[in-house]
Coordinates of C-alpha atoms in Angstrom, one line a residue:
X38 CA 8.0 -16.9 21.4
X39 CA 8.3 -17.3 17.7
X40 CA 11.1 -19.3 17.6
X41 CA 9.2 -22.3 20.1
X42 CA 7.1 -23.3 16.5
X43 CA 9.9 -24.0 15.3
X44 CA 9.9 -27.1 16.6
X45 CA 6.3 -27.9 14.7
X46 CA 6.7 -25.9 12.0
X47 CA 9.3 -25.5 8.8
X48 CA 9.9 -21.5 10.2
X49 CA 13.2 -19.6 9.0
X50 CA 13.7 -16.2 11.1
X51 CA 16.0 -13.8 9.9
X52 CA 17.1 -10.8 11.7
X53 CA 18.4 -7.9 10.1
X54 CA 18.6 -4.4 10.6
X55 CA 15.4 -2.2 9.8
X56 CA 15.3 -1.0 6.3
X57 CA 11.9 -0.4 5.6
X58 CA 9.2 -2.8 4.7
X59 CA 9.6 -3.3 1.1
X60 CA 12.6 -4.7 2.2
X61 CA 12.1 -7.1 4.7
X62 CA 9.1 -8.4 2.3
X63 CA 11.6 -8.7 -0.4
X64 CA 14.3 -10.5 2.1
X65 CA 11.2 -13.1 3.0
X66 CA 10.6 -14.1 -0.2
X67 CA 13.8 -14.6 -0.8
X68 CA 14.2 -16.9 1.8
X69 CA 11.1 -18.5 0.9
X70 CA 10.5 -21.9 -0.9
X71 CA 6.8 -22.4 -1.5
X72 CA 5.5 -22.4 -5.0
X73 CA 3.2 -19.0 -3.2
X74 CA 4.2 -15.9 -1.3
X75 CA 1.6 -15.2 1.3
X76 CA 1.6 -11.6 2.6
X77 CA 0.2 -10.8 5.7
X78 CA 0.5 -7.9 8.2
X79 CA 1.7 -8.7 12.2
X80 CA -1.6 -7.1 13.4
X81 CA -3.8 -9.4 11.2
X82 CA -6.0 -12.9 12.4
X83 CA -6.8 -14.9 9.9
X84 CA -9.5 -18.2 10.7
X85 CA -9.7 -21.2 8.3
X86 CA -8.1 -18.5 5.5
X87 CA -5.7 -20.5 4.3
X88 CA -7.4 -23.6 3.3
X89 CA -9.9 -21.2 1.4
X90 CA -7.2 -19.5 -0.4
X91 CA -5.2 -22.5 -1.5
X92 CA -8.8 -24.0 -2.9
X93 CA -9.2 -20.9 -4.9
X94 CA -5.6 -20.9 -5.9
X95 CA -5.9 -24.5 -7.6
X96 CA -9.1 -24.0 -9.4
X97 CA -7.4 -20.6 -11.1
X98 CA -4.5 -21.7 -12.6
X99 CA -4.8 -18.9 -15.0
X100 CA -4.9 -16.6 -12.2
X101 CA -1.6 -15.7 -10.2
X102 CA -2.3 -12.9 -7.9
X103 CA -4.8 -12.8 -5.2
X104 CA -6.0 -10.4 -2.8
X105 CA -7.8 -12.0 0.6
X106 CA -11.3 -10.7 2.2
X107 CA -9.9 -8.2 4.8
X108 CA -12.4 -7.4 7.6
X109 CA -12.1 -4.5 10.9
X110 CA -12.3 -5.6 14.1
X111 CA -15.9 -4.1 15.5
X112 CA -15.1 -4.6 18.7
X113 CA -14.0 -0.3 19.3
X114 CA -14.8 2.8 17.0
X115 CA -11.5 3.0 15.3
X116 CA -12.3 -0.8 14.2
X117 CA -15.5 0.1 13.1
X118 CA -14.1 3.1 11.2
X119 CA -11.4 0.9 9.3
X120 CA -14.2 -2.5 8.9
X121 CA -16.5 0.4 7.0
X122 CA -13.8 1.5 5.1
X123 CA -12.4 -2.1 4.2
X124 CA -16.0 -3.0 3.2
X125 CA -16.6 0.3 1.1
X126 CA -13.2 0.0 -0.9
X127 CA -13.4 -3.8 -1.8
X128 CA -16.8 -3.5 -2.8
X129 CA -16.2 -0.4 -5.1
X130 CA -13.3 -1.8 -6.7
X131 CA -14.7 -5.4 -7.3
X132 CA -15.2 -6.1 -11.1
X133 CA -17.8 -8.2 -13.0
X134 CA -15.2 -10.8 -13.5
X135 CA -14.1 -11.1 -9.6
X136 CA -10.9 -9.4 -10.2
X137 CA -10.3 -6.4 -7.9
X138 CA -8.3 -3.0 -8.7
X139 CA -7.2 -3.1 -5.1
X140 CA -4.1 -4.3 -3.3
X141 CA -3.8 -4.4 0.3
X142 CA -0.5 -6.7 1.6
X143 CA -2.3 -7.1 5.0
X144 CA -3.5 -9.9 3.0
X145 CA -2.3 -10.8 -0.1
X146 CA -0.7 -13.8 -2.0
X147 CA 1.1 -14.4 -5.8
X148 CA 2.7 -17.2 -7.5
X149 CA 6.8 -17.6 -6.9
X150 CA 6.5 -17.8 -11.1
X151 CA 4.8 -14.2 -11.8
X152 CA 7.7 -12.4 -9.7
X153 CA 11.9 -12.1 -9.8
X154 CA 12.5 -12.5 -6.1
X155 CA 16.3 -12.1 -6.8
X156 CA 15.6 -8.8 -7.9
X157 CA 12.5 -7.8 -5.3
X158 CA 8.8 -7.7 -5.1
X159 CA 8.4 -4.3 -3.7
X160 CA 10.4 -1.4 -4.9
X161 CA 12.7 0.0 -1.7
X162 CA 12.2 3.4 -2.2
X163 CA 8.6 3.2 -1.6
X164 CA 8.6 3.9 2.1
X165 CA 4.3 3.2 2.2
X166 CA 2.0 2.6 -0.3
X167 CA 4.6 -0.3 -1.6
X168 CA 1.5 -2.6 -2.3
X169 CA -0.4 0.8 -4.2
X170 CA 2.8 0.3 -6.3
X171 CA 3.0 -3.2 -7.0
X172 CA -0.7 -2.9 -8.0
X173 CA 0.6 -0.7 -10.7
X174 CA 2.8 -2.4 -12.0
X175 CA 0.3 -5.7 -12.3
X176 CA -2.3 -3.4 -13.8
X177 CA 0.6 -2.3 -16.8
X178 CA 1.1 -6.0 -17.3
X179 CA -3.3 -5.8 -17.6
X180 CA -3.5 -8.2 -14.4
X181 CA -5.7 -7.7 -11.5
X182 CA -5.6 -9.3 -8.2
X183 CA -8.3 -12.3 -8.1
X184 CA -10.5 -11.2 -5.1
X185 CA -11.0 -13.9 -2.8
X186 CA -13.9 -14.0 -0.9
X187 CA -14.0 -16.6 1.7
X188 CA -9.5 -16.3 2.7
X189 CA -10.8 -13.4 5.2
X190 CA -8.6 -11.8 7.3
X191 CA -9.1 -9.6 10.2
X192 CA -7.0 -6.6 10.3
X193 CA -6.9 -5.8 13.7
X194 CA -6.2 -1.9 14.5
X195 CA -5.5 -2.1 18.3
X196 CA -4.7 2.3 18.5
X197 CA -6.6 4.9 20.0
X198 CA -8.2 7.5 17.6
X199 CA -5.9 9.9 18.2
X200 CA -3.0 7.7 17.6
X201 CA -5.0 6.3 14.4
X202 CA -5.2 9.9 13.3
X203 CA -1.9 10.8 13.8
X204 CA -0.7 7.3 12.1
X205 CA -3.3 8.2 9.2
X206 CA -1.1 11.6 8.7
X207 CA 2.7 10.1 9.1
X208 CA 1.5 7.5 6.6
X209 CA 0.0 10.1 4.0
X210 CA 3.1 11.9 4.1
X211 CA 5.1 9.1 3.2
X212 CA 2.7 8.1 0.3
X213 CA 3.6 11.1 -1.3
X214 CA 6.6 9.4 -2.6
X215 CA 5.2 6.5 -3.8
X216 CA 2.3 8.3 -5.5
X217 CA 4.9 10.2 -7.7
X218 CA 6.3 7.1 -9.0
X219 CA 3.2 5.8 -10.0
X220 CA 2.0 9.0 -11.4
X221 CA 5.8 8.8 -13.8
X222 CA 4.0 5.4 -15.1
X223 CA 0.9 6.7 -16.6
X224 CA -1.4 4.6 -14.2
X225 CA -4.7 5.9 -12.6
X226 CA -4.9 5.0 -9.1
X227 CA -6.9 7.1 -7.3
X228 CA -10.5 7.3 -7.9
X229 CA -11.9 10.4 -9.0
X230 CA -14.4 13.2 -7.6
X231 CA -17.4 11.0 -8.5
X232 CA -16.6 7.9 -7.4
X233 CA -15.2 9.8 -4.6
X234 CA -18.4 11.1 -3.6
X235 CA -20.3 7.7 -4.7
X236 CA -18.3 5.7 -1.9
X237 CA -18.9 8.3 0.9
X238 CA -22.5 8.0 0.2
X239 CA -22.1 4.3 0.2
X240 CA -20.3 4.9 3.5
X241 CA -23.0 6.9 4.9
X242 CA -25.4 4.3 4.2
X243 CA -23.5 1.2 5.8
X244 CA -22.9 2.8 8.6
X245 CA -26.5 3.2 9.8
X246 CA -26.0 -0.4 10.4
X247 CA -25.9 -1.1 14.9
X248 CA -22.6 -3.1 14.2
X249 CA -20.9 0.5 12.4
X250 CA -22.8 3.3 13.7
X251 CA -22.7 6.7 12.3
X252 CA -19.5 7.8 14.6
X253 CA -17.7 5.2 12.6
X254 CA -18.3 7.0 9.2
X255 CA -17.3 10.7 11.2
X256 CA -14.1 9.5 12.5
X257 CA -13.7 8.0 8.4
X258 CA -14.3 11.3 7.3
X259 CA -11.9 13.1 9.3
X260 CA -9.0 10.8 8.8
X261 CA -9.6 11.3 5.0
X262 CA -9.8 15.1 5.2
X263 CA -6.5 15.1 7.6
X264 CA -4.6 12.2 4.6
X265 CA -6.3 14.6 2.3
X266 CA -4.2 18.2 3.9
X267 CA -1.0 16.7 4.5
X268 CA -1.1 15.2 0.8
X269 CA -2.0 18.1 -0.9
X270 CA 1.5 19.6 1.6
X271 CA 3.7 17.6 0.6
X272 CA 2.9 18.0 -3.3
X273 CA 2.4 21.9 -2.3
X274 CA 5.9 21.5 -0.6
X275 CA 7.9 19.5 -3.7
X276 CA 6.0 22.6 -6.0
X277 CA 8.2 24.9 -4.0
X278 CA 11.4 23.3 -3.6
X279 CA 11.5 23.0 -7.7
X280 CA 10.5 26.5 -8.0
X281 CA 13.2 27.7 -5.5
X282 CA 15.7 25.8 -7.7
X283 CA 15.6 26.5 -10.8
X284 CA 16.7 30.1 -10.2
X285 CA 20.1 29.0 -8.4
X286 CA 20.0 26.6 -11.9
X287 CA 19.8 29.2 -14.1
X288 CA 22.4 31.2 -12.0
X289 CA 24.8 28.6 -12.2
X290 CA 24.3 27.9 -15.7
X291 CA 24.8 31.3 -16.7
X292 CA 28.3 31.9 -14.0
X293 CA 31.7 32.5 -16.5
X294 CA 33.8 29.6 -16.4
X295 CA 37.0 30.1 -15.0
X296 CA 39.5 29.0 -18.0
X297 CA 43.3 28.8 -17.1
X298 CA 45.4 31.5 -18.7
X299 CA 47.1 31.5 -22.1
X300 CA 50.3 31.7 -22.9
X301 CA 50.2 35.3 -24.1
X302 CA 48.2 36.4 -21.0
X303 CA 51.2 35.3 -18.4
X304 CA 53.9 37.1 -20.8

């Protein structure tokens, strides 16, 4: 199917075997040429987005990162539940100066200049979060994405609930990786308590709108208490294994070495 736009289009598909997403990203802008890398997930629509985001990109030169307008699809409850959490996050995190401390590679764009696609975009061993991580390292270099408005992008989540729910756990359990490495950077990217509590009121709120609805901001809540258990296990988890090894460290520290025998020993 892909490869018929070929004909119409300047497409280069590459197949290779699966080694994660970070490096697949990595391998496409590699393979790349444009003067911008434009991220975007498989299960996204985007409508008139990218004329919007190349207008935004030439009137902010000084600018070279940019995160798009992402949108749920309203059409079922678990779209509702991930349009009132899109809508709750990028509002929260948007800044007087329309920079956003959020990072979401279901749509997502930066300059060819800002980044060393030789060595890679995303960092491999992240296995999810990889765009938590790249915001990280932007916000050391004191950059934020440039939120733009009008690019939107409709994440389309096409899963049951219960296969959202279960994808909401796998996921938080392989964040816990990622999390780690930012945490061994000194960056703050979670939001605390407060603004914890500020956002599910502001959840609360939105969803007595007719096109959310209050099941919307229940089925929220329970995928955040069910991300919120399985991180708090795998941190719980890593606790143990480093307690369980330091005794057999200090054990082997403290063995005798075995030191070949002397002269006057074998006579």
């Amino acid at each position: 199917f892909i490869r018929q736009w070929q004909r119409y289009y300047h497409l280069t598909i590459d197949r290779q075997p699966h080694s994660g997403i970070s490096t697949a990203r990595n391998r496409g802008a590699q393979l790349s040429r444009g003067s911008v890398l434009v991220f975007v997930d498989a299960d996204s629509r985007q409508t008139n987005c990218l004329a919007a985001l190349n207008a935004t990109i030439t009137s902010s030169p000084q600018h070279n990162s940019f995160q798009l307008h992402l949108v749920g699809d309203c059409g079922g409850l678990v779209g509702r539940a991930e349009e009132l959490r899109l809508q709750t996050i990028q509002n929260h995190m948007l800044q007087s100066n329309g920079c956003i401390r959020y990072l979401n590679t279901a749509g997502f764009a930066i300059r060819r200049s800002r980044v060393d696609t030789k060595r890679g975009i995303f960092d491999p061993a992240a296995l999810r979060a990889e765009d938590t991580l790249l915001l990280s390292e932007l916000m050391q270099a004191g950059e934020l994405p440039l939120f733009v408005h009008d690019a939107i992008v409709q994440h389309a989540t096409r899963l049951s609930l219960m296969a959202s729910l279960r994808k909401s756990m796998r996921s938080a359990y392989l964040e816990g990786k990622t999390y780690e490495i930012i945490a061994m950077k000194g960056v703050r990217i979670r939001v605390s308590h407060r603004e914890r509590l500020s956002m599910l009121w502001s959840m609360w709120k939105t969803s007595g709108q007719p096109s959310i609805g209050r099941a919307a901001w229940f089925v929220l809540i329970v995928k955040q208490a069910l991300q919120r258990i399985v991180s708090i296990a795998y941190h719980a988890s890593g606790l143990v294994r480093t307690l369980l090894s330091r005794p057999r460290e200090k054990a082997n520290s403290n063995s005798p070495s075995t030191t070949s025998p002397t002269e006057s020993d074998v006579n």
